[in-house]
mmCIF file of C-alpha atoms in Angstrom:
data_model
loop_
_atom_site.group_PDB
_atom_site.id
_atom_site.type_symbol
_atom_site.label_atom_id
_atom_site.label_comp_id
_atom_site.label_asym_id
_atom_site.label_seq_id
_atom_site.Cartn_x
_atom_site.Cartn_y
_atom_site.Cartn_z
ATOM 1 C CA UNK A 233 58.882 22.038 156.452
ATOM 2 C CA UNK A 234 61.681 24.387 155.449
ATOM 3 C CA UNK A 235 59.190 26.752 153.820
ATOM 4 C CA UNK A 236 57.083 26.835 156.991
ATOM 5 C CA UNK A 237 60.107 27.603 159.185
ATOM 6 C CA UNK A 238 61.252 30.297 156.781
ATOM 7 C CA UNK A 239 57.781 31.846 156.774
ATOM 8 C CA UNK A 240 57.295 32.026 160.540
ATOM 9 C CA UNK A 241 60.798 31.882 162.075
ATOM 10 C CA UNK A 242 62.175 35.149 160.804
ATOM 11 C CA UNK A 243 65.340 36.887 161.922
ATOM 12 C CA UNK A 244 68.928 35.705 161.883
ATOM 13 C CA UNK A 245 69.326 31.936 161.416
ATOM 14 C CA UNK A 246 72.578 31.860 163.409
ATOM 15 C CA UNK A 247 70.846 33.384 166.440
ATOM 16 C CA UNK A 248 68.123 30.745 166.211
ATOM 17 C CA UNK A 249 70.778 28.009 166.110
ATOM 18 C CA UNK A 250 72.525 29.426 169.195
ATOM 19 C CA UNK A 251 69.216 29.747 171.057
ATOM 20 C CA UNK A 252 68.074 26.208 170.234
ATOM 21 C CA UNK A 253 71.567 24.835 170.947
ATOM 22 C CA UNK A 254 71.608 26.349 174.438
ATOM 23 C CA UNK A 255 68.099 25.001 175.112
ATOM 24 C CA UNK A 256 69.091 21.469 174.056
ATOM 25 C CA UNK A 257 72.224 21.486 176.206
ATOM 26 C CA UNK A 258 70.153 22.811 179.102
ATOM 27 C CA UNK A 259 67.542 20.050 178.764
ATOM 28 C CA UNK A 260 70.153 17.275 178.571
ATOM 29 C CA UNK A 261 72.322 18.524 181.430
ATOM 30 C CA UNK A 262 69.440 19.469 183.705
ATOM 31 C CA UNK A 263 68.286 15.837 183.525
ATOM 32 C CA UNK A 264 71.495 14.959 185.360
ATOM 33 C CA UNK A 265 72.213 18.093 187.395
ATOM 34 C CA UNK A 266 68.786 18.209 189.074
ATOM 35 C CA UNK A 267 69.238 14.814 190.787
ATOM 36 C CA UNK A 268 69.195 16.331 194.286
ATOM 37 C CA UNK A 269 65.871 18.014 193.492
ATOM 38 C CA UNK A 270 64.478 14.781 192.027
ATOM 39 C CA UNK A 271 65.261 12.846 195.211
ATOM 40 C CA UNK A 272 63.339 15.369 197.296
ATOM 41 C CA UNK A 273 60.316 15.545 194.980
ATOM 42 C CA UNK A 274 57.339 13.221 195.236
ATOM 43 C CA UNK A 275 57.515 12.818 191.463
ATOM 44 C CA UNK A 276 61.154 12.318 190.436
ATOM 45 C CA UNK A 277 60.512 13.684 186.940
ATOM 46 C CA UNK A 278 58.812 16.882 188.166
ATOM 47 C CA UNK A 279 61.941 19.144 188.384
ATOM 48 C CA UNK A 280 63.084 18.077 184.932
ATOM 49 C CA UNK A 281 59.655 18.469 183.338
ATOM 50 C CA UNK A 282 59.214 21.881 184.956
ATOM 51 C CA UNK A 283 62.546 23.026 183.540
ATOM 52 C CA UNK A 284 61.684 21.763 180.046
ATOM 53 C CA UNK A 285 58.322 23.526 180.302
ATOM 54 C CA UNK A 286 60.129 26.804 181.024
ATOM 55 C CA UNK A 287 62.413 26.234 178.018
ATOM 56 C CA UNK A 288 59.428 25.568 175.735
ATOM 57 C CA UNK A 289 57.571 28.578 177.082
ATOM 58 C CA UNK A 290 60.742 30.648 176.698
ATOM 59 C CA UNK A 291 61.006 29.599 173.038
ATOM 60 C CA UNK A 292 57.372 30.640 172.547
ATOM 61 C CA UNK A 293 58.068 34.030 174.156
ATOM 62 C CA UNK A 294 61.155 34.526 171.941
ATOM 63 C CA UNK A 295 58.990 33.750 168.888
ATOM 64 C CA UNK A 296 56.285 36.250 169.917
ATOM 65 C CA UNK A 297 58.757 39.001 170.864
ATOM 66 C CA UNK A 298 60.700 38.685 167.608
ATOM 67 C CA UNK A 299 57.537 39.700 165.735
ATOM 68 C CA UNK A 300 57.073 42.921 167.766
ATOM 69 C CA UNK A 301 58.413 46.114 166.112
ATOM 70 C CA UNK A 302 61.269 47.718 168.048
ATOM 71 C CA UNK A 303 59.355 50.989 168.434
ATOM 72 C CA UNK A 304 56.885 49.251 170.777
ATOM 73 C CA UNK A 305 59.741 47.705 172.762
ATOM 74 C CA UNK A 306 61.324 51.152 172.967
ATOM 75 C CA UNK A 307 58.190 52.723 174.425
ATOM 76 C CA UNK A 308 57.305 49.770 176.644
ATOM 77 C CA UNK A 309 60.719 49.769 178.302
ATOM 78 C CA UNK A 310 59.852 52.904 180.297
ATOM 79 C CA UNK A 311 56.698 51.283 181.660
ATOM 80 C CA UNK A 312 58.699 48.145 182.444
ATOM 81 C CA UNK A 313 61.308 50.228 184.271
ATOM 82 C CA UNK A 314 58.625 51.827 186.417
ATOM 83 C CA UNK A 315 57.254 48.359 187.223
ATOM 84 C CA UNK A 316 60.726 47.000 187.972
ATOM 85 C CA UNK A 317 61.531 49.863 190.366
ATOM 86 C CA UNK A 318 58.268 49.300 192.242
ATOM 87 C CA UNK A 319 58.857 45.541 192.534
ATOM 88 C CA UNK A 320 62.517 46.068 193.525
ATOM 89 C CA UNK A 321 61.330 48.278 196.391
ATOM 90 C CA UNK A 322 58.624 45.814 197.434
ATOM 91 C CA UNK A 323 61.020 42.834 197.418
ATOM 92 C CA UNK A 324 63.167 44.604 200.028
ATOM 93 C CA UNK A 325 60.310 44.248 202.507
ATOM 94 C CA UNK A 326 58.236 41.291 201.320
ATOM 95 C CA UNK A 327 60.733 39.289 199.301
ATOM 96 C CA UNK A 328 61.275 35.569 199.790
ATOM 97 C CA UNK A 329 64.781 34.729 200.961
ATOM 98 C CA UNK A 330 67.119 32.432 199.018
ATOM 99 C CA UNK A 331 70.767 31.969 200.040
ATOM 100 C CA UNK A 332 70.388 34.669 202.722
ATOM 101 C CA UNK A 333 69.132 37.226 200.177
ATOM 102 C CA UNK A 334 65.590 38.492 199.566
ATOM 103 C CA UNK A 335 65.530 38.191 195.782
ATOM 104 C CA UNK A 336 62.155 36.623 194.976
ATOM 105 C CA UNK A 337 58.703 38.142 194.908
ATOM 106 C CA UNK A 338 55.597 35.997 194.899
ATOM 107 C CA UNK A 339 52.386 37.316 193.320
ATOM 108 C CA UNK A 340 49.390 35.060 192.890
ATOM 109 C CA UNK A 341 51.498 31.950 193.437
ATOM 110 C CA UNK A 342 53.984 32.960 190.737
ATOM 111 C CA UNK A 343 57.560 33.655 191.835
ATOM 112 C CA UNK A 344 59.870 35.959 189.913
ATOM 113 C CA UNK A 345 63.031 38.007 190.422
ATOM 114 C CA UNK A 346 62.450 41.770 190.047
ATOM 115 C CA UNK A 347 66.161 42.181 189.287
ATOM 116 C CA UNK A 348 65.600 40.453 185.931
ATOM 117 C CA UNK A 349 62.991 43.058 185.004
ATOM 118 C CA UNK A 350 65.366 45.784 186.117
ATOM 119 C CA UNK A 351 68.181 44.456 183.928
ATOM 120 C CA UNK A 352 66.010 44.251 180.811
ATOM 121 C CA UNK A 353 64.325 47.636 181.252
ATOM 122 C CA UNK A 354 67.535 49.528 182.065
ATOM 123 C CA UNK A 355 69.375 48.169 179.012
ATOM 124 C CA UNK A 356 66.543 49.096 176.635
ATOM 125 C CA UNK A 357 66.022 52.530 178.219
ATOM 126 C CA UNK A 358 69.775 53.204 178.127
ATOM 127 C CA UNK A 359 69.820 52.268 174.434
ATOM 128 C CA UNK A 360 66.986 54.698 173.760
ATOM 129 C CA UNK A 361 68.639 57.544 175.665
ATOM 130 C CA UNK A 362 72.023 56.975 174.004
ATOM 131 C CA UNK A 363 70.370 56.974 170.572
ATOM 132 C CA UNK A 364 69.062 60.501 171.263
ATOM 133 C CA UNK A 365 72.551 62.018 171.447
ATOM 134 C CA UNK A 366 72.924 64.183 168.299
ATOM 135 C CA UNK A 367 76.575 65.291 168.239
ATOM 136 C CA UNK A 368 75.893 67.895 170.892
ATOM 137 C CA UNK A 369 77.868 68.149 174.140
ATOM 138 C CA UNK A 370 74.863 69.727 175.865
ATOM 139 C CA UNK A 371 72.568 66.837 174.922
ATOM 140 C CA UNK A 372 75.282 64.341 175.826
ATOM 141 C CA UNK A 373 75.649 65.880 179.280
ATOM 142 C CA UNK A 374 71.894 65.646 179.900
ATOM 143 C CA UNK A 375 71.704 62.058 178.629
ATOM 144 C CA UNK A 376 74.715 61.058 180.722
ATOM 145 C CA UNK A 377 73.143 62.512 183.876
ATOM 146 C CA UNK A 378 69.879 60.674 183.223
ATOM 147 C CA UNK A 379 71.760 57.438 182.574
ATOM 148 C CA UNK A 380 73.624 57.785 185.857
ATOM 149 C CA UNK A 381 70.439 58.573 187.788
ATOM 150 C CA UNK A 382 68.477 55.636 186.363
ATOM 151 C CA UNK A 383 71.448 53.278 186.718
ATOM 152 C CA UNK A 384 71.966 54.379 190.320
ATOM 153 C CA UNK A 385 68.303 53.743 191.144
ATOM 154 C CA UNK A 386 68.005 50.321 189.525
ATOM 155 C CA UNK A 387 71.499 49.041 190.387
ATOM 156 C CA UNK A 388 71.259 50.514 193.872
ATOM 157 C CA UNK A 389 68.022 48.629 194.590
ATOM 158 C CA UNK A 390 69.562 45.404 193.274
ATOM 159 C CA UNK A 391 72.874 45.961 195.087
ATOM 160 C CA UNK A 392 71.662 45.282 198.627
ATOM 161 C CA UNK A 393 70.703 41.684 197.921
ATOM 162 C CA UNK A 394 72.683 40.873 194.773
ATOM 163 C CA UNK A 395 76.011 42.652 194.425
ATOM 164 C CA UNK A 396 77.207 40.636 191.407
ATOM 165 C CA UNK A 397 74.069 41.358 189.369
ATOM 166 C CA UNK A 398 74.226 45.082 190.157
ATOM 167 C CA UNK A 399 77.918 45.229 189.230
ATOM 168 C CA UNK A 400 77.355 43.256 186.024
ATOM 169 C CA UNK A 401 74.408 45.432 184.962
ATOM 170 C CA UNK A 402 76.267 48.694 185.576
ATOM 171 C CA UNK A 403 79.299 47.287 183.755
ATOM 172 C CA UNK A 404 77.151 46.576 180.694
ATOM 173 C CA UNK A 405 75.692 50.104 180.784
ATOM 174 C CA UNK A 406 79.224 51.528 181.015
ATOM 175 C CA UNK A 407 80.365 49.474 178.001
ATOM 176 C CA UNK A 408 77.300 50.620 176.044
ATOM 177 C CA UNK A 409 78.253 54.236 176.730
ATOM 178 C CA UNK A 410 81.831 53.471 175.696
ATOM 179 C CA UNK A 411 80.638 51.929 172.413
ATOM 180 C CA UNK A 412 78.491 55.014 171.807
ATOM 181 C CA UNK A 413 81.595 57.244 172.138
ATOM 182 C CA UNK A 414 80.366 59.124 175.190
ATOM 183 C CA UNK A 415 83.130 61.368 176.527
ATOM 184 C CA UNK A 416 86.006 59.311 177.899
ATOM 185 C CA UNK A 417 86.437 61.917 180.633
ATOM 186 C CA UNK A 418 82.950 61.203 181.983
ATOM 187 C CA UNK A 419 83.458 57.434 181.806
ATOM 188 C CA UNK A 420 86.817 57.719 183.583
ATOM 189 C CA UNK A 421 85.269 59.706 186.418
ATOM 190 C CA UNK A 422 82.664 56.959 186.878
ATOM 191 C CA UNK A 423 85.371 54.279 187.101
ATOM 192 C CA UNK A 424 87.447 56.290 189.588
ATOM 193 C CA UNK A 425 84.432 56.985 191.817
ATOM 194 C CA UNK A 426 83.310 53.337 191.815
ATOM 195 C CA UNK A 427 86.785 51.950 192.481
ATOM 196 C CA UNK A 428 87.363 54.446 195.288
ATOM 197 C CA UNK A 429 83.997 53.565 196.844
ATOM 198 C CA UNK A 430 84.733 49.828 196.588
ATOM 199 C CA UNK A 431 88.171 50.187 198.208
ATOM 200 C CA UNK A 432 86.872 52.385 201.027
ATOM 201 C CA UNK A 433 83.958 50.002 201.584
ATOM 202 C CA UNK A 434 86.250 46.970 201.732
ATOM 203 C CA UNK A 435 88.577 48.678 204.216
ATOM 204 C CA UNK A 436 85.620 49.755 206.342
ATOM 205 C CA UNK A 437 84.305 46.184 206.456
ATOM 206 C CA UNK A 438 87.772 44.987 207.476
ATOM 207 C CA UNK A 439 87.948 47.440 210.377
ATOM 208 C CA UNK A 440 84.518 47.044 211.925
ATOM 209 C CA UNK A 441 83.595 43.804 213.777
ATOM 210 C CA UNK A 442 81.445 41.211 212.008
ATOM 211 C CA UNK A 443 79.901 39.347 214.952
ATOM 212 C CA UNK A 444 76.593 41.186 214.720
ATOM 213 C CA UNK A 445 76.668 43.412 211.618
ATOM 214 C CA UNK A 446 73.606 45.528 210.781
ATOM 215 C CA UNK A 447 71.229 43.575 208.569
ATOM 216 C CA UNK A 448 71.673 46.062 205.724
ATOM 217 C CA UNK A 449 75.396 45.177 205.568
ATOM 218 C CA UNK A 450 75.106 41.383 205.930
ATOM 219 C CA UNK A 451 75.521 40.731 202.199
ATOM 220 C CA UNK A 452 78.497 43.098 202.094
ATOM 221 C CA UNK A 453 80.270 40.998 204.728
ATOM 222 C CA UNK A 454 79.367 37.867 202.774
ATOM 223 C CA UNK A 455 81.099 39.247 199.700
ATOM 224 C CA UNK A 456 84.131 40.362 201.714
ATOM 225 C CA UNK A 457 84.483 36.864 203.160
ATOM 226 C CA UNK A 458 84.267 35.312 199.684
ATOM 227 C CA UNK A 459 87.011 37.597 198.401
ATOM 228 C CA UNK A 460 89.188 36.926 201.450
ATOM 229 C CA UNK A 461 88.861 33.151 201.050
ATOM 230 C CA UNK A 462 89.635 33.384 197.347
ATOM 231 C CA UNK A 463 92.757 35.515 197.903
ATOM 232 C CA UNK A 464 93.929 33.368 200.827
ATOM 233 C CA UNK A 465 93.665 30.229 198.728
ATOM 234 C CA UNK A 466 95.659 31.797 195.910
ATOM 235 C CA UNK A 467 98.380 32.813 198.370
ATOM 236 C CA UNK A 468 98.507 29.436 200.106
ATOM 237 C CA UNK A 469 98.125 26.425 197.798
ATOM 238 C CA UNK A 470 97.582 24.038 200.725
ATOM 239 C CA UNK A 471 94.097 25.525 201.151
ATOM 240 C CA UNK A 472 93.120 24.084 197.770
ATOM 241 C CA UNK A 473 92.989 20.598 199.279
ATOM 242 C CA UNK A 474 91.119 21.421 202.480
ATOM 243 C CA UNK A 475 87.330 20.888 202.589
ATOM 244 C CA UNK A 476 85.338 23.317 204.736
ATOM 245 C CA UNK A 477 81.678 24.293 204.941
ATOM 246 C CA UNK A 478 82.518 27.519 203.090
ATOM 247 C CA UNK A 479 84.356 25.981 200.105
ATOM 248 C CA UNK A 480 82.365 22.764 199.707
ATOM 249 C CA UNK A 481 80.766 23.947 196.469
ATOM 250 C CA UNK A 482 84.045 25.108 194.978
ATOM 251 C CA UNK A 483 85.901 21.906 195.873
ATOM 252 C CA UNK A 484 83.219 19.621 194.441
ATOM 253 C CA UNK A 485 83.143 21.774 191.312
ATOM 254 C CA UNK A 486 86.869 21.227 190.869
ATOM 255 C CA UNK A 487 86.467 17.483 191.296
ATOM 256 C CA UNK A 488 83.704 17.448 188.670
ATOM 257 C CA UNK A 489 85.934 19.270 186.177
ATOM 258 C CA UNK A 490 88.865 16.954 186.930
ATOM 259 C CA UNK A 491 86.689 13.888 186.280
ATOM 260 C CA UNK A 492 85.567 15.187 182.908
ATOM 261 C CA UNK A 493 88.800 14.770 180.988
ATOM 262 C CA UNK A 494 88.578 15.199 177.219
ATOM 263 C CA UNK A 495 85.226 13.620 176.325
ATOM 264 C CA UNK A 496 83.619 13.314 179.778
ATOM 265 C CA UNK A 497 81.610 10.585 181.481
ATOM 266 C CA UNK A 498 78.663 11.037 179.076
ATOM 267 C CA UNK A 499 75.249 12.559 179.950
ATOM 268 C CA UNK A 500 73.596 11.151 183.061
ATOM 269 C CA UNK A 501 76.806 9.733 184.552
ATOM 270 C CA UNK A 502 77.876 12.640 186.743
ATOM 271 C CA UNK A 503 79.028 11.744 190.235
ATOM 272 C CA UNK A 504 79.516 15.191 191.756
ATOM 273 C CA UNK A 505 75.927 16.220 190.983
ATOM 274 C CA UNK A 506 74.958 14.470 194.242
ATOM 275 C CA UNK A 507 77.458 16.538 196.251
ATOM 276 C CA UNK A 508 76.978 19.950 194.633
ATOM 277 C CA UNK A 509 73.919 21.601 196.179
ATOM 278 C CA UNK A 510 73.860 24.155 193.335
ATOM 279 C CA UNK A 511 74.770 21.725 190.546
ATOM 280 C CA UNK A 512 71.733 22.838 188.548
ATOM 281 C CA UNK A 513 72.473 26.577 188.759
ATOM 282 C CA UNK A 514 75.734 28.195 189.890
ATOM 283 C CA UNK A 515 77.930 25.160 189.097
ATOM 284 C CA UNK A 516 76.151 23.581 186.153
ATOM 285 C CA UNK A 517 79.143 24.312 183.910
ATOM 286 C CA UNK A 518 81.229 22.003 186.118
ATOM 287 C CA UNK A 519 78.649 19.247 185.555
ATOM 288 C CA UNK A 520 78.712 19.921 181.810
ATOM 289 C CA UNK A 521 82.484 19.401 181.745
ATOM 290 C CA UNK A 522 82.221 16.300 183.940
ATOM 291 C CA UNK A 523 79.729 14.689 181.556
ATOM 292 C CA UNK A 524 80.740 16.172 178.190
ATOM 293 C CA UNK A 525 84.416 16.777 178.913
ATOM 294 C CA UNK A 526 86.578 19.544 177.562
ATOM 295 C CA UNK A 527 84.840 19.119 174.201
ATOM 296 C CA UNK A 528 81.435 19.932 175.680
ATOM 297 C CA UNK A 529 82.848 22.845 177.678
ATOM 298 C CA UNK A 530 84.377 24.359 174.537
ATOM 299 C CA UNK A 531 81.123 23.905 172.588
ATOM 300 C CA UNK A 532 79.235 25.874 175.251
ATOM 301 C CA UNK A 533 81.854 28.640 175.172
ATOM 302 C CA UNK A 534 81.699 28.746 171.367
ATOM 303 C CA UNK A 535 77.913 29.160 171.388
ATOM 304 C CA UNK A 536 78.246 32.293 173.495
ATOM 305 C CA UNK A 537 81.191 33.546 171.415
ATOM 306 C CA UNK A 538 79.231 33.050 168.185
ATOM 307 C CA UNK A 539 76.407 35.058 169.750
ATOM 308 C CA UNK A 540 78.807 37.881 170.625
ATOM 309 C CA UNK A 541 80.452 38.075 167.198
ATOM 310 C CA UNK A 542 77.098 37.794 165.465
ATOM 311 C CA UNK A 543 75.782 40.683 167.541
ATOM 312 C CA UNK A 544 78.717 42.809 166.397
ATOM 313 C CA UNK A 545 77.898 42.000 162.791
ATOM 314 C CA UNK A 546 74.219 42.853 163.305
ATOM 315 C CA UNK A 547 75.107 46.152 165.001
ATOM 316 C CA UNK A 548 77.209 47.134 161.973
ATOM 317 C CA UNK A 549 74.290 46.428 159.645
ATOM 318 C CA UNK A 550 71.888 48.590 161.665
ATOM 319 C CA UNK A 551 71.184 51.939 160.029
ATOM 320 C CA UNK A 552 70.208 53.689 163.274
ATOM 321 C CA UNK A 553 71.837 53.908 166.689
ATOM 322 C CA UNK A 554 69.057 52.443 168.851
ATOM 323 C CA UNK A 555 69.004 48.880 167.478
ATOM 324 C CA UNK A 556 72.804 48.781 167.236
ATOM 325 C CA UNK A 557 73.335 49.764 170.873
ATOM 326 C CA UNK A 558 70.445 47.571 172.047
ATOM 327 C CA UNK A 559 71.855 44.500 170.287
ATOM 328 C CA UNK A 560 75.243 44.993 171.913
ATOM 329 C CA UNK A 561 73.772 45.716 175.348
ATOM 330 C CA UNK A 562 71.553 42.622 175.469
ATOM 331 C CA UNK A 563 74.269 40.383 174.044
ATOM 332 C CA UNK A 564 76.886 41.666 176.488
ATOM 333 C CA UNK A 565 74.530 40.925 179.380
ATOM 334 C CA UNK A 566 74.102 37.326 178.210
ATOM 335 C CA UNK A 567 77.747 36.669 177.336
ATOM 336 C CA UNK A 568 79.372 38.392 180.329
ATOM 337 C CA UNK A 569 76.984 36.625 182.704
ATOM 338 C CA UNK A 570 77.865 33.320 181.035
ATOM 339 C CA UNK A 571 81.601 33.918 181.367
ATOM 340 C CA UNK A 572 81.200 34.915 185.034
ATOM 341 C CA UNK A 573 79.322 31.680 185.734
ATOM 342 C CA UNK A 574 81.973 29.606 183.926
ATOM 343 C CA UNK A 575 84.777 31.480 185.706
ATOM 344 C CA UNK A 576 83.196 30.626 189.068
ATOM 345 C CA UNK A 577 82.858 26.949 188.140
ATOM 346 C CA UNK A 578 86.524 26.817 187.132
ATOM 347 C CA UNK A 579 87.670 28.716 190.279
ATOM 348 C CA UNK A 580 88.964 31.735 188.362
ATOM 349 C CA UNK A 581 86.911 34.198 190.434
ATOM 350 C CA UNK A 582 85.013 34.086 193.767
ATOM 351 C CA UNK A 583 81.497 32.628 193.869
ATOM 352 C CA UNK A 584 78.938 35.133 192.556
ATOM 353 C CA UNK A 585 75.633 33.297 192.185
ATOM 354 C CA UNK A 586 75.187 34.192 188.505
ATOM 355 C CA UNK A 587 73.305 31.507 186.495
ATOM 356 C CA UNK A 588 74.467 30.256 183.109
ATOM 357 C CA UNK A 589 72.026 31.960 180.670
ATOM 358 C CA UNK A 590 69.451 29.593 179.081
ATOM 359 C CA UNK A 591 71.163 26.580 180.713
ATOM 360 C CA UNK A 592 70.935 26.945 184.500
ATOM 361 C CA UNK A 593 67.679 26.157 186.268
ATOM 362 C CA UNK A 594 65.524 29.206 186.969
ATOM 363 C CA UNK A 595 62.210 30.252 185.484
ATOM 364 C CA UNK A 596 62.618 34.036 185.611
ATOM 365 C CA UNK A 597 66.147 33.880 184.215
ATOM 366 C CA UNK A 598 65.147 31.603 181.320
ATOM 367 C CA UNK A 599 62.100 33.651 180.369
ATOM 368 C CA UNK A 600 63.975 36.968 180.570
ATOM 369 C CA UNK A 601 66.891 35.653 178.501
ATOM 370 C CA UNK A 602 64.346 34.372 175.978
ATOM 371 C CA UNK A 603 63.021 37.924 175.711
ATOM 372 C CA UNK A 604 66.601 39.083 175.057
ATOM 373 C CA UNK A 605 66.861 36.605 172.181
ATOM 374 C CA UNK A 606 63.418 37.606 170.918
ATOM 375 C CA UNK A 607 64.458 41.269 170.756
ATOM 376 C CA UNK A 608 67.723 40.375 169.000
ATOM 377 C CA UNK A 609 65.864 38.248 166.468
ATOM 378 C CA UNK A 610 63.265 40.988 165.992
ATOM 379 C CA UNK A 611 65.969 43.515 165.151
ATOM 380 C CA UNK A 612 67.500 41.169 162.565
ATOM 381 C CA UNK A 613 64.015 40.533 161.157
ATOM 382 C CA UNK A 614 63.509 44.263 160.658
ATOM 383 C CA UNK A 615 66.944 44.607 159.036
ATOM 384 C CA UNK A 616 66.110 41.780 156.617
ATOM 385 C CA UNK A 617 62.660 43.241 155.875
ATOM 386 C CA UNK A 618 64.192 46.667 155.140
ATOM 387 C CA UNK A 619 66.735 45.080 152.799
ATOM 388 C CA UNK A 620 64.014 43.159 151.000
ATOM 389 C CA UNK A 621 61.905 46.315 150.685
ATOM 390 C CA UNK A 622 64.859 48.221 149.218
ATOM 391 C CA UNK A 623 65.547 45.375 146.780
ATOM 392 C CA UNK A 624 61.896 45.328 145.695
ATOM 393 C CA UNK A 625 61.866 49.113 145.197
ATOM 394 C CA UNK A 626 65.103 48.930 143.196
ATOM 395 C CA UNK A 627 63.647 46.181 141.034
ATOM 396 C CA UNK A 628 60.555 48.324 140.338
ATOM 397 C CA UNK A 629 62.749 51.289 139.336
ATOM 398 C CA UNK A 630 64.806 49.100 137.001
ATOM 399 C CA UNK A 631 61.666 47.705 135.361
ATOM 400 C CA UNK A 632 60.248 51.204 134.886
ATOM 401 C CA UNK A 633 63.505 52.366 133.300
ATOM 402 C CA UNK A 634 63.503 49.370 130.983
ATOM 403 C CA UNK A 635 59.906 50.127 129.923
ATOM 404 C CA UNK A 636 60.780 53.771 129.189
ATOM 405 C CA UNK A 637 63.741 52.726 127.041
ATOM 406 C CA UNK A 638 61.562 50.223 125.165
ATOM 407 C CA UNK A 639 58.932 52.849 124.364
#
C-alpha cells in the first residue's frame, strides 16, 4: 500500500496531510453544520452527500493537477484569465443573486462563481509576470503597470458584488510584489491611493442618504453598515448582549464558541447550528469550536499555519522565481482567507462572507482550492524530481570516475 501511494501520490507529504486533514474535518463538521439544509431537503442525507462528493472530486482534481508540469499551468493561466474576465462581466447582468449579490453564474445546470476563476488566474499570471523581472528598472516598471492593469480589471469586476474577495485578492498580489522586492516606492503609492479612496468613499457614503441608493452602490452601503455596527458595538459594550436582525449571526456565533469550552460538545451535538443560517459556510468555525472545543479550533489553525510555513520552505528550495512566487501567492490566498473567516466567527472583524477553505460548504470554492493544492503539490513534485535527477547524474559521474581510476 505504501509503495502504491509513493508511486502515484507524489509531491510534498506534509501538504498531502494538510489537504486530507482539512477534508476530514470538513466532512465531519458538515454532517452537523448542514442540519438546516437537511431539514429542508426531501432526502436528509442529500446536502451531506453532495458536500462529500465535492470533497472527493476535489481530491481527484488535486491529484490530476499535481501531475501537470508548471509550464502548462503558466501558459493556461492567460486563457483562464480571459475566460474569468468574460464570465465576471456576464455575471453582472445574468448572475444569480445570493445574499443580495449577483455572484453565481449558471451554465448548463452547473453553478459556479466566476470570482474563483479570477482569483486563480490572476495569482498565476502575476507570478509569471513577476518572474520576468530581470534586475532592470525599465522591465520592472512595465511589469508593475501590467500587474496594476490586470489587477484593476479583475478586482474591479469582483468588487461590485464582493468587496472582501476583491480586497483579499489585491492584498495577496501586493504581498507577492513585496516578496519579489518590487520598488517600495511603487508599493507605497498603491497603499496611499487605496487608503485615500477608501476613506473618501466611506465619507461620501456617510453624507449621502441611503433610503434609495443607486443599485450599483447597494453593496457599498451594506459594507458601511457592517463597519458602523462593528465599531458601535466596540464603543458600547451593552450592544454585545442585544439581539437584532442585523447581528443575529454574530450573536449565535458567539454563543456557539462559548458553549465549546476546552474539548467541546463532540461532533453532531451542536445546538447553535439550528440558529445560524450560515453555520455551514461563514460561521462554520464557530460550530467547529462548539463541537471540538478550543482543542479543535487550535488544530484547524495549526493546519493552515503548517501550510504557510511549508510553503515558505518550498519557495526557498525553488531554483527559479516563478514557482517560488506562485507557491507563496496560492498559499497566502488560502491562509489569509481562512484567518478572515475565523476572525469573523470570533467577532474580531466585521462579517465578510469569506468561506473557510476546504471546510465550508461550496462546490466552486472547494474545487478551486483543490486546484491550489494540486499546483502546490505539482511544484514540490518537480523539485523532488529535479533533485533525484541531479543525484542520479552525480552517481553516474562518480561511477565513471571510479572506472577510470580502476583502469
